[in-house]
Coordinates of N, CA and C in Angstrom, one line a residue:
M1 N 0.8 -1.2 0.0 CA 0.0 0.0 0.0 C 0.9 1.3 0.0
D2 N 2.0 1.2 0.6 CA 2.9 2.4 0.7 C 4.0 2.2 -0.4
W3 N 3.9 3.1 -1.4 CA 4.9 2.9 -2.5 C 6.1 3.7 -2.3
S4 N 6.4 4.3 -1.1 CA 7.5 5.1 -0.9 C 8.8 4.3 -0.8
G5 N 8.7 3.0 -0.7 CA 9.9 2.2 -0.5 C 10.2 1.9 0.9
D6 N 9.7 2.6 1.9 CA 9.9 2.3 3.3 C 8.5 2.2 3.9
S7 N 8.0 1.0 4.0 CA 6.6 0.8 4.5 C 6.6 0.4 6.0
T8 N 7.7 0.8 6.7 CA 7.8 0.5 8.1 C 7.5 1.8 8.9
Y9 N 6.6 1.7 9.9 CA 6.2 2.8 10.7 C 6.5 2.5 12.1
D10 N 7.0 3.5 12.8 CA 7.2 3.4 14.3 C 6.0 4.2 14.8
L11 N 5.0 3.4 15.3 CA 3.7 4.1 15.8 C 3.9 4.8 17.1
D12 N 5.0 4.7 17.7 CA 5.3 5.5 18.9 C 5.8 6.9 18.5
D13 N 6.2 7.1 17.2 CA 6.7 8.3 16.7 C 5.5 9.1 16.1
D14 N 5.2 10.3 16.5 CA 4.1 11.1 16.1 C 4.1 11.3 14.5
G15 N 5.2 11.6 14.0 CA 5.3 11.8 12.5 C 5.0 10.5 11.7
D16 N 5.6 9.4 12.2 CA 5.3 8.1 11.5 C 3.9 7.7 11.6
R17 N 3.3 7.9 12.8 CA 1.9 7.6 13.0 C 1.0 8.4 12.1
Q18 N 1.3 9.7 12.0 CA 0.5 10.6 11.1 C 0.7 10.1 9.6
L19 N 1.9 9.9 9.2 CA 2.1 9.4 7.8 C 1.4 8.1 7.5
M20 N 1.4 7.2 8.5 CA 0.8 5.9 8.3 C -0.8 6.1 8.1
Y21 N -1.4 6.9 9.0 CA -2.8 7.1 8.9 C -3.2 7.8 7.6
Q22 N -2.4 8.8 7.1 CA -2.6 9.4 5.8 C -2.5 8.4 4.7
T23 N -1.5 7.6 4.8 CA -1.4 6.5 3.7 C -2.5 5.6 3.7
V24 N -2.9 5.1 4.9 CA -4.0 4.1 4.9 C -5.3 4.7 4.4
L25 N -5.6 5.9 4.9 CA -6.8 6.6 4.5 C -6.9 6.8 3.0
S26 N -5.7 7.2 2.4 CA -5.6 7.5 1.0 C -5.6 6.3 0.1
Q27 N -5.0 5.2 0.6 CA -4.7 4.1 -0.3 C -5.6 2.8 -0.1
A28 N -6.2 2.7 1.1 CA -6.9 1.4 1.4 C -8.1 1.2 0.4
T29 N -8.2 0.0 0.0 CA -9.3 -0.3 -1.0 C -10.3 -1.2 -0.4
E30 N -10.1 -1.6 0.9 CA -11.1 -2.5 1.5 C -11.4 -2.0 2.9
V31 N -12.6 -2.1 3.3 CA -13.0 -1.7 4.7 C -12.3 -2.6 5.7
A32 N -12.0 -3.8 5.4 CA -11.3 -4.7 6.4 C -9.9 -4.2 6.7
Y33 N -9.3 -3.6 5.7 CA -7.9 -3.0 5.9 C -8.0 -1.8 6.8
L34 N -9.0 -1.0 6.6 CA -9.2 0.2 7.4 C -9.4 -0.2 8.9
N35 N -10.3 -1.2 9.1 CA -10.6 -1.7 10.4 C -9.3 -2.3 11.1
R36 N -8.5 -2.9 10.3 CA -7.3 -3.6 10.8 C -6.2 -2.6 11.2
C37 N -6.1 -1.5 10.4 CA -5.0 -0.5 10.6 C -5.3 0.7 11.4
L38 N -6.6 1.1 11.5 CA -6.9 2.4 12.1 C -7.6 2.2 13.5
D39 N -7.2 3.0 14.4 CA -7.9 3.1 15.7 C -8.7 4.3 15.8
A40 N -10.0 4.2 16.1 CA -10.9 5.3 16.1 C -10.4 6.5 17.0
N41 N -9.9 6.2 18.2 CA -9.5 7.3 19.1 C -8.3 8.0 18.5
T42 N -7.3 7.2 17.9 CA -6.2 7.8 17.3 C -6.6 8.7 16.1
L43 N -7.5 8.2 15.3 CA -7.9 8.9 14.1 C -8.6 10.2 14.5
R44 N -9.4 10.2 15.6 CA -10.0 11.5 16.0 C -8.9 12.5 16.5
K45 N -7.9 12.0 17.2 CA -6.8 12.9 17.6 C -6.0 13.5 16.4
L46 N -5.7 12.6 15.5 CA -4.9 13.0 14.3 C -5.7 13.8 13.3
W47 N -7.0 13.6 13.2 CA -7.8 14.2 12.1 C -7.4 15.6 11.8
P48 N -7.3 16.5 12.8 CA -7.1 17.9 12.4 C -5.7 18.2 11.7
V49 N -4.8 17.3 11.8 CA -3.4 17.5 11.3 C -3.1 16.6 10.1
L50 N -4.0 15.7 9.7 CA -3.8 14.8 8.6 C -3.8 15.6 7.3
W51 N -2.9 15.4 6.4 CA -2.9 16.0 5.1 C -3.6 15.0 4.2
L52 N -4.8 15.3 3.8 CA -5.6 14.5 3.0 C -6.2 15.3 1.8
P53 N -6.4 14.6 0.7 CA -7.1 15.3 -0.4 C -8.5 15.8 0.0
A54 N -8.9 16.9 -0.4 CA -10.1 17.6 0.0 C -11.3 16.7 -0.1
R55 N -11.4 16.0 -1.2 CA -12.6 15.1 -1.4 C -12.6 14.0 -0.4
L56 N -11.5 13.4 -0.1 CA -11.4 12.3 0.9 C -11.8 12.8 2.2
R57 N -11.2 14.0 2.6 CA -11.6 14.6 3.9 C -13.1 14.8 4.0
A58 N -13.6 15.4 2.9 CA -15.1 15.7 2.9 C -15.9 14.4 3.1
L59 N -15.5 13.4 2.4 CA -16.3 12.1 2.4 C -16.2 11.5 3.8
W60 N -15.1 11.5 4.4 CA -14.9 11.0 5.8 C -15.6 11.8 6.8
S61 N -15.6 13.1 6.6 CA -16.2 14.1 7.6 C -17.8 13.9 7.5
A62 N -18.3 13.7 6.3 CA -19.7 13.5 6.1 C -20.2 12.2 6.8
R63 N -19.4 11.2 6.6 CA -19.7 9.8 7.1 C -19.5 9.7 8.6
F64 N -18.5 10.4 9.2 CA -18.1 10.4 10.6 C -18.0 11.8 11.1
P65 N -19.1 12.5 11.4 CA -19.1 13.9 11.8 C -18.3 14.1 13.1
E66 N -18.2 13.1 13.9 CA -17.4 13.2 15.2 C -15.9 13.5 14.9
L67 N -15.5 13.3 13.7 CA -14.1 13.6 13.4 C -13.8 15.1 13.5
N68 N -14.9 15.9 13.2 CA -14.7 17.3 13.2 C -15.0 18.0 14.5
A69 N -15.3 17.2 15.5 CA -15.7 17.8 16.9 C -14.5 18.6 17.5
G70 N -13.3 18.1 17.3 CA -12.1 18.8 17.8 C -11.3 19.5 16.8
R71 N -11.9 19.8 15.7 CA -11.2 20.5 14.6 C -10.7 21.9 15.0
W72 N -9.5 22.2 14.6 CA -8.9 23.5 14.9 C -9.5 24.5 14.0
V73 N -9.8 25.7 14.5 CA -10.3 26.8 13.7 C -9.3 27.8 13.6
A74 N -9.0 28.2 12.3 CA -7.9 29.2 12.1 C -8.5 30.6 12.0

C-alpha cells in the first residue's frame, strides 16, 4: 500500500503515526484493511493535522461527523 519504498512505521513516533494514517486513508481499498490498521481514538486525535485530499476529507467528515468535533479553527 505504501509505494515510498519504506513501509515500516514506528507508531510511537508522532510523525510516523501521522504518515501511516494518511497513507492508509488515502490508499486502502477494503474496509477490512481500514478496520485492521486504524484506531478510532487515534484517528480522532490526528484528524485535524492529517494531510488528505479535500474530497477524501469531505467524504470521511460527512460519514463520521465526530471527526470534526475537535477541529482546529484558524
